[in-house]
Each structure stands twice: as C-alpha cells, then as structure tokens.
Amino acid sequence: MQKILVTGGTGYIGSHTVVELQNAGFEVIIIDNLSNSSAEVADGIARITGKRPIFEKLDCCDYEGLKNLFAKHAGISAVIHFAASKAVGESVQKPLLYYRNNLVSLVNLLELMPKFGVENFVFSSSCTVYGQPDELPVTEQAPRKPAESPYGNTKQICEDIVNDTVKSGSNIKGILLRYFNPIGAHPSAEIGELPLGVPQNLIPFVTQTAAGIRPKLSVFGSDYNTPDGSCVRDYINVVDLAKAHVIAVKRLVENKNKKPVEVFNLGTGRGLSVLEIVKTFEKVTGVKLNYEVVGSRAGDIEKVWANPDFANKELGWKAAETIEDTLASAWKWQQKIS
Ligand code: WQD
C-alpha cells in the first residue's frame, strides 16, 4: 500500500483529502502542529473510512523533527503540503509569522525529500496568486499580480521556491494546485471547517450567523462592478477539491506528469456573488440570515472565477457538487458542532 505524507492533514482541506486518499487505497501519514486544528479530526476521518490515519504532532519548521519523521516512515511515495498559515487579514498584522511559517516549512520539506528518495510533491496553492485578473475566467497562463497580502505573497514565493528547486536539478516532480474558494463539508458531517475564533471566511460566518452564534453577517461592499454590487468568487466544494489531490498524487506516482512542475486551477468555472450565496443559503436551509451590507474589506479583490478547462481535460477532474448541496453540507456540519 503506497504511503502518502499529508502535512496539515488535520486541517480543513487536508482532512477531506486524507479521506479521499484512504478511499483510493493509500496509506496516509498526517503531520500537523495543531496550531489551527485538533487531533480529534483523525477520529472523524476514521469514522468515515474505517481506518485511522497515522498521526504525528510535528511542525514542518522543525527540521530535525521532520528528518526523523522521514527516517521513521520509510518509503513515502508522495507529499501533499497543506500546512501553512492562511488568514489573509492576520498575515497583514503578522507578516513575519507568515513568511517564517509558510516558507521555512516548504524549504525543509524540499531539502529533506530527496534525502529520503521522495520525489513527488503536491503543493496547496491559491487563486490569490492572480490578484485581480485582467481577464475572466482566469486560466493558469494568467500573469501573477503583486500579492494583496503577505499570505498571498507567501503563496507566490512558495511556487517560485518549488520551480527554482526543480530547475536546479532536484529530482522532485511537482504539481501546484491553485484553489479558488473551498467551502462545504463532508456529507457525513464527521469532518468540516473548524475556524478558531471569529471566522474570516464567508461560509463559516454565514453558518455561525444562521446558528445564532454570530448576531449578524456583514456583507463587505455593495458598489463593486458586479451584477448586484457584491464581490464574486468561485466557490468549490471541499470534497471535489480533495478528489483532485488524489488524481494529482496518482499522476506523479505513475509518472504521467508532462512537465517537472505542473499548475492547475481548481475551481468550478462559476462565479457567485456574496449576496447570491446568502440568498442560496436561505433557500436551501430555510433559515433567514440576518445580514447588513457594510463597507468593502481592505485587500478584497472584486471578482475572480476559474477557467478549469485544463484541469478538466488534463486531470480528468471536474467539480461536480452543486452550490446548493455544498451549502447544505456546510449547514449540516454547523448544526452538528453547534
Ligand atoms: C469571500 C467573499 C469577502 C466574510 C481568501 C484567500 C484564499 C483562501 C480563502 C485560504 C469576499 C466576503 C467574507 C464576511 C463577507 N484562503 N465576505 N463577509 O477572501 O475570497 O479568499 O480565503 O484558503 O486564498 O484569498 O475568501 O471567504 O474571506 O471572502 O462579505 O464575513 O466574502 O468580502 O468578497 P477570499 P473569504
């Protein structure tokens, strides 16, 4: 059984990916420093798949600890690297924390992998590298724009680190997956998004407002150049996203990649506004959302959605879940944890 190392595997996207890896017959080793997740997530994964992944509490910035991990678990076929700090707003307040955590963890992995014969690397990137694209929908060929936040900048720098490492002759093969806006939860409601403190992202704030945990949702901005004035994003179901990671790992393990580093947009190709999300959530759940339209949020881009054709064709992957089912899964999860 091939072993996959998943860093940040008790996190939101990581945990959903571990489920799909196990469903696909892989053995999974999770490392996570639990700075933004809890070890109990591994139990939730086990309740879904019937198999508890190996879990080791470890910070990828700990070079010696990571080296011991690779020595302890010989024969890892691929690494999927999720572990990173990811709150846009926090990154503006604490840039050095973001540069240290997101860059040092990646450098450690890329240094250690070849020493233990591990060649295959899937990196969790983000559409944030595009900034506000000049053309929509956005393809992988779109130019990267100066990042709007230290978080976004770390994603750009990490992509460069992977490319430069591979160009230097390292035998690493990489796939960079640029996510759009991951939302929703596993249909079992055994795992889902667990934001610590006040949610930064839209959907957890919506479900917490619906659950009465937050008194009101603020809709940031109503005078954007969009159909209803609110921002447009490409919201992708987290399970659809997780399945793309399994395909990417298989592509590398089976040497089917066509370039040493490949880049794929993982989106639905459908743009939805914040107000459309609010209305759809109310329709799907029957819950009236208390919201107020307020001023725009610093750093937000106006509108972005993917052209997913390359991933659809080249990976044979397509986002399948409807926005209705996805929002329903987020609500089912919120009701479970409230
Ligand atoms: C979506 C829309 C907000 C909260 C960022 C990163 C991306 C990824 C996801 C990590 C925006 C609006 C939000 C609220 C609102 N990061 N909103 N009220 O900023 O598109 O993407 O998070 O994985 O890489 O860039 O996501 O969910 O924060 O915001 O109106 O209370 O919802 O203004 O238009 P974003 P988001």
mmCIF file of C-alpha atoms and ligand atoms in Angstrom:
data_model
loop_
_atom_site.group_PDB
_atom_site.id
_atom_site.type_symbol
_atom_site.label_atom_id
_atom_site.label_comp_id
_atom_site.label_asym_id
_atom_site.label_seq_id
_atom_site.Cartn_x
_atom_site.Cartn_y
_atom_site.Cartn_z
ATOM 1 C CA MET A 1 0.000 0.000 0.000
ATOM 2 C CA GLN A 2 1.581 3.290 -1.073
ATOM 3 C CA LYS A 3 2.235 5.803 1.711
ATOM 4 C CA ILE A 4 1.359 9.482 1.346
ATOM 5 C CA LEU A 5 2.597 12.115 3.783
ATOM 6 C CA VAL A 6 -0.013 14.849 4.294
ATOM 7 C CA THR A 7 1.222 17.926 6.127
ATOM 8 C CA GLY A 8 -1.570 19.926 7.757
ATOM 9 C CA GLY A 9 -3.706 16.815 7.445
ATOM 10 C CA THR A 10 -5.986 17.615 10.403
ATOM 11 C CA GLY A 11 -6.878 20.929 8.786
ATOM 12 C CA TYR A 12 -9.941 21.701 6.702
ATOM 13 C CA ILE A 13 -8.812 20.748 3.189
ATOM 14 C CA GLY A 14 -6.166 18.343 4.461
ATOM 15 C CA SER A 15 -8.638 16.194 6.399
ATOM 16 C CA HIS A 16 -11.027 15.919 3.456
ATOM 17 C CA THR A 17 -8.072 14.941 1.248
ATOM 18 C CA VAL A 18 -6.973 12.247 3.730
ATOM 19 C CA VAL A 19 -10.466 10.699 3.474
ATOM 20 C CA GLU A 20 -10.266 10.549 -0.314
ATOM 21 C CA LEU A 21 -6.686 9.185 -0.234
ATOM 22 C CA GLN A 22 -7.774 6.378 2.094
ATOM 23 C CA ASN A 23 -10.832 5.721 -0.077
ATOM 24 C CA ALA A 24 -8.421 5.395 -3.010
ATOM 25 C CA GLY A 25 -6.374 2.776 -1.157
ATOM 26 C CA PHE A 26 -3.429 4.860 0.019
ATOM 27 C CA GLU A 27 -1.907 4.638 3.497
ATOM 28 C CA VAL A 28 -1.756 8.134 4.993
ATOM 29 C CA ILE A 29 0.620 9.701 7.497
ATOM 30 C CA ILE A 30 -0.580 13.058 8.852
ATOM 31 C CA ILE A 31 1.781 15.574 10.399
ATOM 32 C CA ASP A 32 0.296 18.705 11.892
ATOM 33 C CA ASN A 33 1.403 21.153 14.607
ATOM 34 C CA LEU A 34 -2.260 21.560 15.671
ATOM 35 C CA SER A 35 -1.898 25.346 15.632
ATOM 36 C CA ASN A 36 -5.189 25.614 13.737
ATOM 37 C CA SER A 37 -6.810 22.179 14.135
ATOM 38 C CA SER A 38 -7.263 19.354 16.643
ATOM 39 C CA ALA A 39 -6.055 15.745 16.697
ATOM 40 C CA GLU A 40 -9.676 14.585 17.106
ATOM 41 C CA VAL A 41 -10.111 15.263 13.383
ATOM 42 C CA ALA A 42 -8.245 11.973 12.821
ATOM 43 C CA ASP A 43 -11.097 10.227 14.690
ATOM 44 C CA GLY A 44 -13.617 11.872 12.390
ATOM 45 C CA ILE A 45 -11.666 10.605 9.396
ATOM 46 C CA ALA A 46 -11.646 7.101 10.915
ATOM 47 C CA ARG A 47 -15.423 7.234 11.418
ATOM 48 C CA ILE A 48 -15.804 7.900 7.686
ATOM 49 C CA THR A 49 -13.241 5.491 6.250
ATOM 50 C CA GLY A 50 -12.990 2.888 8.997
ATOM 51 C CA LYS A 51 -9.212 3.464 9.155
ATOM 52 C CA ARG A 52 -7.458 5.924 11.450
ATOM 53 C CA PRO A 53 -4.541 7.584 9.644
ATOM 54 C CA ILE A 54 -1.134 7.617 11.359
ATOM 55 C CA PHE A 55 -0.889 10.983 13.118
ATOM 56 C CA GLU A 56 2.296 12.650 14.362
ATOM 57 C CA LYS A 57 2.201 16.092 16.015
ATOM 58 C CA LEU A 58 5.001 17.910 14.261
ATOM 59 C CA ASP A 59 5.791 21.356 12.950
ATOM 60 C CA CYS A 60 7.266 21.337 9.444
ATOM 61 C CA CYS A 61 9.526 24.196 10.522
ATOM 62 C CA ASP A 62 11.261 21.702 12.863
ATOM 63 C CA TYR A 63 13.979 20.406 10.513
ATOM 64 C CA GLU A 64 15.300 17.705 12.860
ATOM 65 C CA GLY A 65 11.806 16.549 13.724
ATOM 66 C CA LEU A 66 10.880 16.350 10.061
ATOM 67 C CA LYS A 67 14.082 14.459 9.279
ATOM 68 C CA ASN A 68 13.281 11.908 11.983
ATOM 69 C CA LEU A 69 9.768 11.573 10.568
ATOM 70 C CA PHE A 70 11.087 10.681 7.110
ATOM 71 C CA ALA A 71 13.562 8.224 8.689
ATOM 72 C CA LYS A 72 10.820 6.618 10.778
ATOM 73 C CA HIS A 73 8.382 6.239 7.881
ATOM 74 C CA ALA A 74 10.487 4.909 5.013
ATOM 75 C CA GLY A 75 9.053 4.504 1.529
ATOM 76 C CA ILE A 76 6.793 7.568 1.355
ATOM 77 C CA SER A 77 5.533 7.806 -2.254
ATOM 78 C CA ALA A 78 4.435 11.439 -2.235
ATOM 79 C CA VAL A 79 3.976 14.502 -0.048
ATOM 80 C CA ILE A 80 0.918 16.760 -0.117
ATOM 81 C CA HIS A 81 1.797 20.016 1.624
ATOM 82 C CA PHE A 82 -1.148 21.857 3.205
ATOM 83 C CA ALA A 83 0.499 23.032 6.433
ATOM 84 C CA ALA A 84 0.613 26.828 6.292
ATOM 85 C CA SER A 85 -0.892 29.893 7.911
ATOM 86 C CA LYS A 86 -3.759 31.070 5.718
ATOM 87 C CA ALA A 87 -5.673 34.027 7.152
ATOM 88 C CA VAL A 88 -5.353 36.995 4.820
ATOM 89 C CA GLY A 89 -6.105 39.623 7.480
ATOM 90 C CA GLU A 90 -3.832 38.052 10.120
ATOM 91 C CA SER A 91 -0.985 37.977 7.605
ATOM 92 C CA VAL A 92 -1.156 41.767 7.320
ATOM 93 C CA GLN A 93 -0.840 42.077 11.108
ATOM 94 C CA LYS A 94 1.858 39.379 11.495
ATOM 95 C CA PRO A 95 3.849 39.196 8.226
ATOM 96 C CA LEU A 96 6.991 37.637 9.770
ATOM 97 C CA LEU A 97 4.966 34.773 11.259
ATOM 98 C CA TYR A 98 3.612 34.079 7.764
ATOM 99 C CA TYR A 99 6.965 34.338 5.988
ATOM 100 C CA ARG A 100 8.694 32.154 8.563
ATOM 101 C CA ASN A 101 5.970 29.508 8.832
ATOM 102 C CA ASN A 102 4.971 29.234 5.186
ATOM 103 C CA LEU A 103 8.440 29.459 3.668
ATOM 104 C CA VAL A 104 10.604 27.577 6.195
ATOM 105 C CA SER A 105 8.182 24.626 6.271
ATOM 106 C CA LEU A 106 8.373 24.340 2.483
ATOM 107 C CA VAL A 107 12.167 24.686 2.334
ATOM 108 C CA ASN A 108 12.578 21.970 4.981
ATOM 109 C CA LEU A 109 10.366 19.576 3.032
ATOM 110 C CA LEU A 110 12.091 20.186 -0.296
ATOM 111 C CA GLU A 111 15.510 19.753 1.300
ATOM 112 C CA LEU A 112 14.617 16.533 3.082
ATOM 113 C CA MET A 113 12.512 14.740 0.459
ATOM 114 C CA PRO A 114 15.419 13.893 -1.924
ATOM 115 C CA LYS A 115 17.489 12.681 1.018
ATOM 116 C CA PHE A 116 14.861 10.001 1.637
ATOM 117 C CA GLY A 117 14.092 9.186 -2.001
ATOM 118 C CA VAL A 118 10.777 11.051 -2.019
ATOM 119 C CA GLU A 119 10.215 12.724 -5.383
ATOM 120 C CA ASN A 120 6.529 13.540 -5.687
ATOM 121 C CA PHE A 121 5.227 16.810 -4.302
ATOM 122 C CA VAL A 122 1.730 18.320 -4.438
ATOM 123 C CA PHE A 123 1.517 21.910 -3.211
ATOM 124 C CA SER A 124 -1.560 23.694 -1.871
ATOM 125 C CA SER A 125 -1.555 26.997 -3.722
ATOM 126 C CA SER A 126 -4.274 29.551 -4.261
ATOM 127 C CA CYS A 127 -6.009 31.719 -6.846
ATOM 128 C CA THR A 128 -4.821 34.591 -4.694
ATOM 129 C CA VAL A 129 -1.603 34.498 -6.761
ATOM 130 C CA TYR A 130 -3.574 36.056 -9.630
ATOM 131 C CA GLY A 131 -4.690 39.103 -7.669
ATOM 132 C CA GLN A 132 -7.469 40.814 -9.662
ATOM 133 C CA PRO A 133 -7.122 39.146 -13.081
ATOM 134 C CA ASP A 134 -7.354 41.333 -16.187
ATOM 135 C CA GLU A 135 -9.401 38.667 -17.927
ATOM 136 C CA LEU A 136 -12.078 36.352 -16.523
ATOM 137 C CA PRO A 137 -12.417 33.423 -16.235
ATOM 138 C CA VAL A 138 -8.777 33.110 -15.228
ATOM 139 C CA THR A 139 -6.504 30.480 -16.759
ATOM 140 C CA GLU A 140 -3.184 29.096 -15.480
ATOM 141 C CA GLN A 141 -1.456 31.302 -18.058
ATOM 142 C CA ALA A 142 -2.771 34.492 -16.465
ATOM 143 C CA PRO A 143 0.053 36.645 -15.145
ATOM 144 C CA ARG A 144 0.588 36.688 -11.395
ATOM 145 C CA LYS A 145 -0.046 40.119 -9.930
ATOM 146 C CA PRO A 146 1.632 41.711 -6.908
ATOM 147 C CA ALA A 147 0.061 39.997 -3.913
ATOM 148 C CA GLU A 148 -2.541 41.938 -1.913
ATOM 149 C CA SER A 149 -1.347 40.422 1.376
ATOM 150 C CA PRO A 150 1.685 38.707 2.927
ATOM 151 C CA TYR A 151 -0.385 35.496 2.840
ATOM 152 C CA GLY A 152 -0.843 35.803 -0.919
ATOM 153 C CA ASN A 153 2.831 36.731 -1.290
ATOM 154 C CA THR A 154 3.903 33.566 0.536
ATOM 155 C CA LYS A 155 1.901 31.522 -1.961
ATOM 156 C CA GLN A 156 3.661 33.223 -4.862
ATOM 157 C CA ILE A 157 7.079 32.821 -3.252
ATOM 158 C CA CYS A 158 6.376 29.157 -2.450
ATOM 159 C CA GLU A 159 5.507 28.490 -6.091
ATOM 160 C CA ASP A 160 8.816 30.114 -7.064
ATOM 161 C CA ILE A 161 10.687 28.016 -4.487
ATOM 162 C CA VAL A 162 9.251 24.822 -5.985
ATOM 163 C CA ASN A 163 10.053 25.922 -9.545
ATOM 164 C CA ASP A 164 13.589 27.042 -8.688
ATOM 165 C CA THR A 165 14.292 23.835 -6.745
ATOM 166 C CA VAL A 166 13.174 21.673 -9.654
ATOM 167 C CA LYS A 167 15.099 23.825 -12.131
ATOM 168 C CA SER A 168 18.249 23.398 -10.013
ATOM 169 C CA GLY A 169 18.247 19.707 -10.897
ATOM 170 C CA SER A 170 16.443 18.286 -7.897
ATOM 171 C CA ASN A 171 14.622 15.113 -8.911
ATOM 172 C CA ILE A 172 11.429 16.412 -7.316
ATOM 173 C CA LYS A 173 8.335 16.489 -9.569
ATOM 174 C CA GLY A 174 5.715 18.997 -8.509
ATOM 175 C CA ILE A 175 2.070 19.820 -9.051
ATOM 176 C CA LEU A 176 0.831 23.220 -7.865
ATOM 177 C CA LEU A 177 -2.909 23.248 -7.213
ATOM 178 C CA ARG A 178 -4.392 26.743 -7.210
ATOM 179 C CA TYR A 179 -7.614 26.571 -5.183
ATOM 180 C CA PHE A 180 -10.390 29.056 -5.607
ATOM 181 C CA ASN A 181 -12.747 29.289 -2.605
ATOM 182 C CA PRO A 182 -13.096 25.921 -0.867
ATOM 183 C CA ILE A 183 -16.385 25.573 1.048
ATOM 184 C CA GLY A 184 -18.721 22.960 2.498
ATOM 185 C CA ALA A 185 -18.104 19.786 4.490
ATOM 186 C CA HIS A 186 -18.015 16.043 4.049
ATOM 187 C CA PRO A 187 -21.634 14.790 3.598
ATOM 188 C CA SER A 188 -21.222 12.570 6.669
ATOM 189 C CA ALA A 189 -20.764 15.711 8.841
ATOM 190 C CA GLU A 190 -17.913 13.865 10.569
ATOM 191 C CA ILE A 191 -15.380 16.471 9.391
ATOM 192 C CA GLY A 192 -15.686 20.056 8.198
ATOM 193 C CA GLU A 193 -14.322 23.565 8.621
ATOM 194 C CA LEU A 194 -13.380 24.401 12.235
ATOM 195 C CA PRO A 195 -12.392 28.065 12.261
ATOM 196 C CA LEU A 196 -10.772 29.156 15.526
ATOM 197 C CA GLY A 197 -12.288 32.358 16.935
ATOM 198 C CA VAL A 198 -14.181 34.765 14.699
ATOM 199 C CA PRO A 199 -14.337 33.293 11.184
ATOM 200 C CA GLN A 200 -12.551 35.284 8.486
ATOM 201 C CA ASN A 201 -14.067 33.366 5.590
ATOM 202 C CA LEU A 202 -17.587 33.878 4.328
ATOM 203 C CA ILE A 203 -19.208 30.462 4.691
ATOM 204 C CA PRO A 204 -18.276 29.744 8.312
ATOM 205 C CA PHE A 205 -19.534 33.228 9.169
ATOM 206 C CA VAL A 206 -22.792 32.513 7.325
ATOM 207 C CA THR A 207 -23.367 29.194 9.105
ATOM 208 C CA GLN A 208 -22.436 30.624 12.523
ATOM 209 C CA THR A 209 -24.884 33.501 11.949
ATOM 210 C CA ALA A 210 -27.591 31.009 10.940
ATOM 211 C CA ALA A 211 -26.807 29.021 14.101
ATOM 212 C CA GLY A 212 -27.162 32.151 16.249
ATOM 213 C CA ILE A 213 -23.505 32.131 17.255
ATOM 214 C CA ARG A 214 -22.963 35.470 15.455
ATOM 215 C CA PRO A 215 -25.723 38.103 15.659
ATOM 216 C CA LYS A 216 -25.250 39.351 12.127
ATOM 217 C CA LEU A 217 -23.318 38.750 8.918
ATOM 218 C CA SER A 218 -21.594 41.784 7.400
ATOM 219 C CA VAL A 219 -21.559 41.774 3.631
ATOM 220 C CA PHE A 220 -18.383 43.626 2.724
ATOM 221 C CA GLY A 221 -19.217 46.008 -0.086
ATOM 222 C CA SER A 222 -22.094 46.627 -2.456
ATOM 223 C CA ASP A 223 -20.686 49.003 -5.056
ATOM 224 C CA TYR A 224 -18.370 46.666 -6.924
ATOM 225 C CA ASN A 225 -18.701 46.377 -10.686
ATOM 226 C CA THR A 226 -20.683 43.125 -10.401
ATOM 227 C CA PRO A 227 -24.345 42.275 -11.117
ATOM 228 C CA ASP A 228 -25.516 43.006 -7.568
ATOM 229 C CA GLY A 229 -22.547 45.089 -6.360
ATOM 230 C CA SER A 230 -21.103 42.415 -4.048
ATOM 231 C CA CYS A 231 -17.861 40.509 -4.684
ATOM 232 C CA VAL A 232 -17.832 37.455 -6.936
ATOM 233 C CA ARG A 233 -15.881 34.283 -6.155
ATOM 234 C CA ASP A 234 -15.617 30.692 -7.439
ATOM 235 C CA TYR A 235 -16.854 28.557 -4.544
ATOM 236 C CA ILE A 236 -15.697 24.949 -4.858
ATOM 237 C CA ASN A 237 -16.906 22.003 -2.794
ATOM 238 C CA VAL A 238 -14.127 20.794 -0.486
ATOM 239 C CA VAL A 239 -14.731 17.113 -1.365
ATOM 240 C CA ASP A 240 -14.441 17.888 -5.083
ATOM 241 C CA LEU A 241 -11.207 19.696 -4.232
ATOM 242 C CA ALA A 242 -9.928 16.742 -2.181
ATOM 243 C CA LYS A 243 -10.563 14.335 -5.064
ATOM 244 C CA ALA A 244 -8.355 16.460 -7.315
ATOM 245 C CA HIS A 245 -5.446 15.878 -4.902
ATOM 246 C CA VAL A 246 -5.788 12.103 -5.248
ATOM 247 C CA ILE A 247 -5.664 12.448 -9.020
ATOM 248 C CA ALA A 248 -2.598 14.698 -8.759
ATOM 249 C CA VAL A 249 -0.781 12.222 -6.491
ATOM 250 C CA LYS A 250 -1.568 9.328 -8.834
ATOM 251 C CA ARG A 251 -0.356 11.395 -11.816
ATOM 252 C CA LEU A 252 3.030 11.893 -10.164
ATOM 253 C CA VAL A 253 3.408 8.408 -8.697
ATOM 254 C CA GLU A 254 2.576 6.891 -12.080
ATOM 255 C CA ASN A 255 4.972 9.328 -13.839
ATOM 256 C CA LYS A 256 2.166 10.681 -16.005
ATOM 257 C CA ASN A 257 3.074 14.316 -15.406
ATOM 258 C CA LYS A 258 4.121 16.086 -18.627
ATOM 259 C CA LYS A 259 6.372 18.696 -17.051
ATOM 260 C CA PRO A 260 8.553 18.663 -13.905
ATOM 261 C CA VAL A 261 6.196 21.277 -12.406
ATOM 262 C CA GLU A 262 2.559 21.489 -13.479
ATOM 263 C CA VAL A 263 -0.034 24.062 -12.419
ATOM 264 C CA PHE A 264 -3.802 23.539 -12.263
ATOM 265 C CA ASN A 265 -6.699 25.830 -11.382
ATOM 266 C CA LEU A 266 -9.169 24.023 -9.147
ATOM 267 C CA GLY A 267 -12.459 25.848 -9.477
ATOM 268 C CA THR A 268 -15.961 25.309 -10.798
ATOM 269 C CA GLY A 269 -15.762 27.936 -13.544
ATOM 270 C CA ARG A 270 -18.862 29.563 -11.969
ATOM 271 C CA GLY A 271 -18.726 32.950 -10.265
ATOM 272 C CA LEU A 272 -21.215 33.685 -7.475
ATOM 273 C CA SER A 273 -21.649 36.930 -5.547
ATOM 274 C CA VAL A 274 -21.787 37.208 -1.769
ATOM 275 C CA LEU A 275 -25.470 38.183 -1.956
ATOM 276 C CA GLU A 276 -26.204 35.204 -4.237
ATOM 277 C CA ILE A 277 -24.553 32.953 -1.647
ATOM 278 C CA VAL A 278 -26.704 34.482 1.094
ATOM 279 C CA LYS A 279 -29.913 34.011 -0.908
ATOM 280 C CA THR A 280 -28.995 30.457 -1.931
ATOM 281 C CA PHE A 281 -28.166 29.542 1.669
ATOM 282 C CA GLU A 282 -31.556 30.885 2.839
ATOM 283 C CA LYS A 283 -33.357 28.965 0.090
ATOM 284 C CA VAL A 284 -31.551 25.692 0.753
ATOM 285 C CA THR A 285 -31.774 25.757 4.547
ATOM 286 C CA GLY A 286 -34.991 27.711 5.111
ATOM 287 C CA VAL A 287 -33.024 29.812 7.614
ATOM 288 C CA LYS A 288 -33.341 33.596 7.305
ATOM 289 C CA LEU A 289 -29.925 35.213 7.592
ATOM 290 C CA ASN A 290 -29.551 38.457 9.490
ATOM 291 C CA TYR A 291 -27.104 40.449 7.399
ATOM 292 C CA GLU A 292 -26.104 44.028 6.796
ATOM 293 C CA VAL A 293 -24.304 45.413 3.769
ATOM 294 C CA VAL A 294 -21.344 47.459 5.025
ATOM 295 C CA GLY A 295 -18.190 48.977 3.540
ATOM 296 C CA SER A 296 -15.754 46.908 1.492
ATOM 297 C CA ARG A 297 -12.975 44.916 3.235
ATOM 298 C CA ALA A 298 -9.392 46.054 2.673
ATOM 299 C CA GLY A 299 -7.489 43.740 0.388
ATOM 300 C CA ASP A 300 -10.525 42.141 -1.235
ATOM 301 C CA ILE A 301 -10.444 41.779 -4.968
ATOM 302 C CA GLU A 302 -13.651 42.477 -6.884
ATOM 303 C CA LYS A 303 -14.239 39.294 -8.825
ATOM 304 C CA VAL A 304 -12.447 36.081 -9.696
ATOM 305 C CA TRP A 305 -13.503 32.734 -11.054
ATOM 306 C CA ALA A 306 -11.613 29.920 -12.733
ATOM 307 C CA ASN A 307 -11.321 28.610 -16.216
ATOM 308 C CA PRO A 308 -10.992 24.966 -15.116
ATOM 309 C CA ASP A 309 -10.680 23.531 -18.638
ATOM 310 C CA PHE A 310 -7.044 22.472 -18.226
ATOM 311 C CA ALA A 311 -7.711 20.526 -15.019
ATOM 312 C CA ASN A 312 -10.895 19.089 -16.531
ATOM 313 C CA LYS A 313 -9.097 17.836 -19.637
ATOM 314 C CA GLU A 314 -5.621 17.039 -18.346
ATOM 315 C CA LEU A 315 -6.560 15.569 -14.970
ATOM 316 C CA GLY A 316 -9.936 14.205 -15.997
ATOM 317 C CA TRP A 317 -11.293 16.013 -12.938
ATOM 318 C CA LYS A 318 -14.345 18.250 -12.708
ATOM 319 C CA ALA A 319 -16.068 19.940 -9.764
ATOM 320 C CA ALA A 320 -19.328 18.007 -9.533
ATOM 321 C CA GLU A 321 -21.223 19.215 -6.462
ATOM 322 C CA THR A 322 -23.869 21.908 -6.805
ATOM 323 C CA ILE A 323 -23.670 25.077 -4.743
ATOM 324 C CA GLU A 324 -26.976 24.105 -3.140
ATOM 325 C CA ASP A 325 -25.696 20.732 -1.928
ATOM 326 C CA THR A 326 -22.432 22.320 -0.849
ATOM 327 C CA LEU A 327 -24.127 24.988 1.273
ATOM 328 C CA ALA A 328 -26.429 22.316 2.703
ATOM 329 C CA SER A 329 -23.358 20.295 3.745
ATOM 330 C CA ALA A 330 -21.877 23.353 5.462
ATOM 331 C CA TRP A 331 -25.127 23.879 7.374
ATOM 332 C CA LYS A 332 -25.390 20.185 8.341
ATOM 333 C CA TRP A 333 -21.846 20.376 9.715
ATOM 334 C CA GLN A 334 -22.533 23.607 11.622
ATOM 335 C CA GLN A 335 -25.610 22.060 13.221
ATOM 336 C CA LYS A 336 -23.527 19.053 14.235
ATOM 337 C CA ILE A 337 -20.833 21.123 16.001
ATOM 338 C CA SER A 338 -23.063 23.839 17.490
HETATM 339 C C1 WQD B 1 -15.131 35.696 0.188
HETATM 340 C C2 WQD B 1 -16.028 36.883 -0.089
HETATM 341 C C3 WQD B 1 -15.489 38.841 1.202
HETATM 342 C C4 WQD B 1 -16.571 37.300 5.115
HETATM 343 C C5 WQD B 1 -9.340 34.009 0.921
HETATM 344 C C6 WQD B 1 -7.963 33.711 0.387
HETATM 345 C C7 WQD B 1 -7.986 32.402 -0.348
HETATM 346 C C8 WQD B 1 -8.469 31.357 0.584
HETATM 347 C C9 WQD B 1 -9.902 31.698 1.035
HETATM 348 C C10 WQD B 1 -7.309 30.163 2.286
HETATM 349 C C11 WQD B 1 -15.241 38.196 -0.146
HETATM 350 C C12 WQD B 1 -16.868 38.316 1.543
HETATM 351 C C13 WQD B 1 -16.324 37.402 3.760
HETATM 352 C C14 WQD B 1 -17.643 38.035 5.688
HETATM 353 C C15 WQD B 1 -18.153 38.945 3.541
HETATM 354 N N1 WQD B 1 -7.613 31.292 1.700
HETATM 355 N N2 WQD B 1 -17.112 38.206 2.993
HETATM 356 N N3 WQD B 1 -18.400 38.827 4.872
HETATM 357 O O1 WQD B 1 -11.008 36.485 0.668
HETATM 358 O O2 WQD B 1 -12.072 35.326 -1.356
HETATM 359 O O3 WQD B 1 -10.204 34.199 -0.163
HETATM 360 O O4 WQD B 1 -9.819 32.956 1.710
HETATM 361 O O5 WQD B 1 -7.570 29.063 1.953
HETATM 362 O O6 WQD B 1 -6.679 32.100 -0.754
HETATM 363 O O7 WQD B 1 -7.604 34.713 -0.527
HETATM 364 O O8 WQD B 1 -12.405 34.372 0.937
HETATM 365 O O9 WQD B 1 -14.316 33.744 2.368
HETATM 366 O O10 WQD B 1 -12.730 35.568 3.174
HETATM 367 O O11 WQD B 1 -14.291 36.039 1.297
HETATM 368 O O12 WQD B 1 -18.839 39.691 2.822
HETATM 369 O O13 WQD B 1 -17.908 37.984 6.922
HETATM 370 O O14 WQD B 1 -16.932 37.014 1.003
HETATM 371 O O15 WQD B 1 -15.508 40.256 1.133
HETATM 372 O O16 WQD B 1 -15.845 39.014 -1.141
HETATM 373 P P1 WQD B 1 -11.440 35.227 -0.016
HETATM 374 P P2 WQD B 1 -13.435 34.913 2.037
#
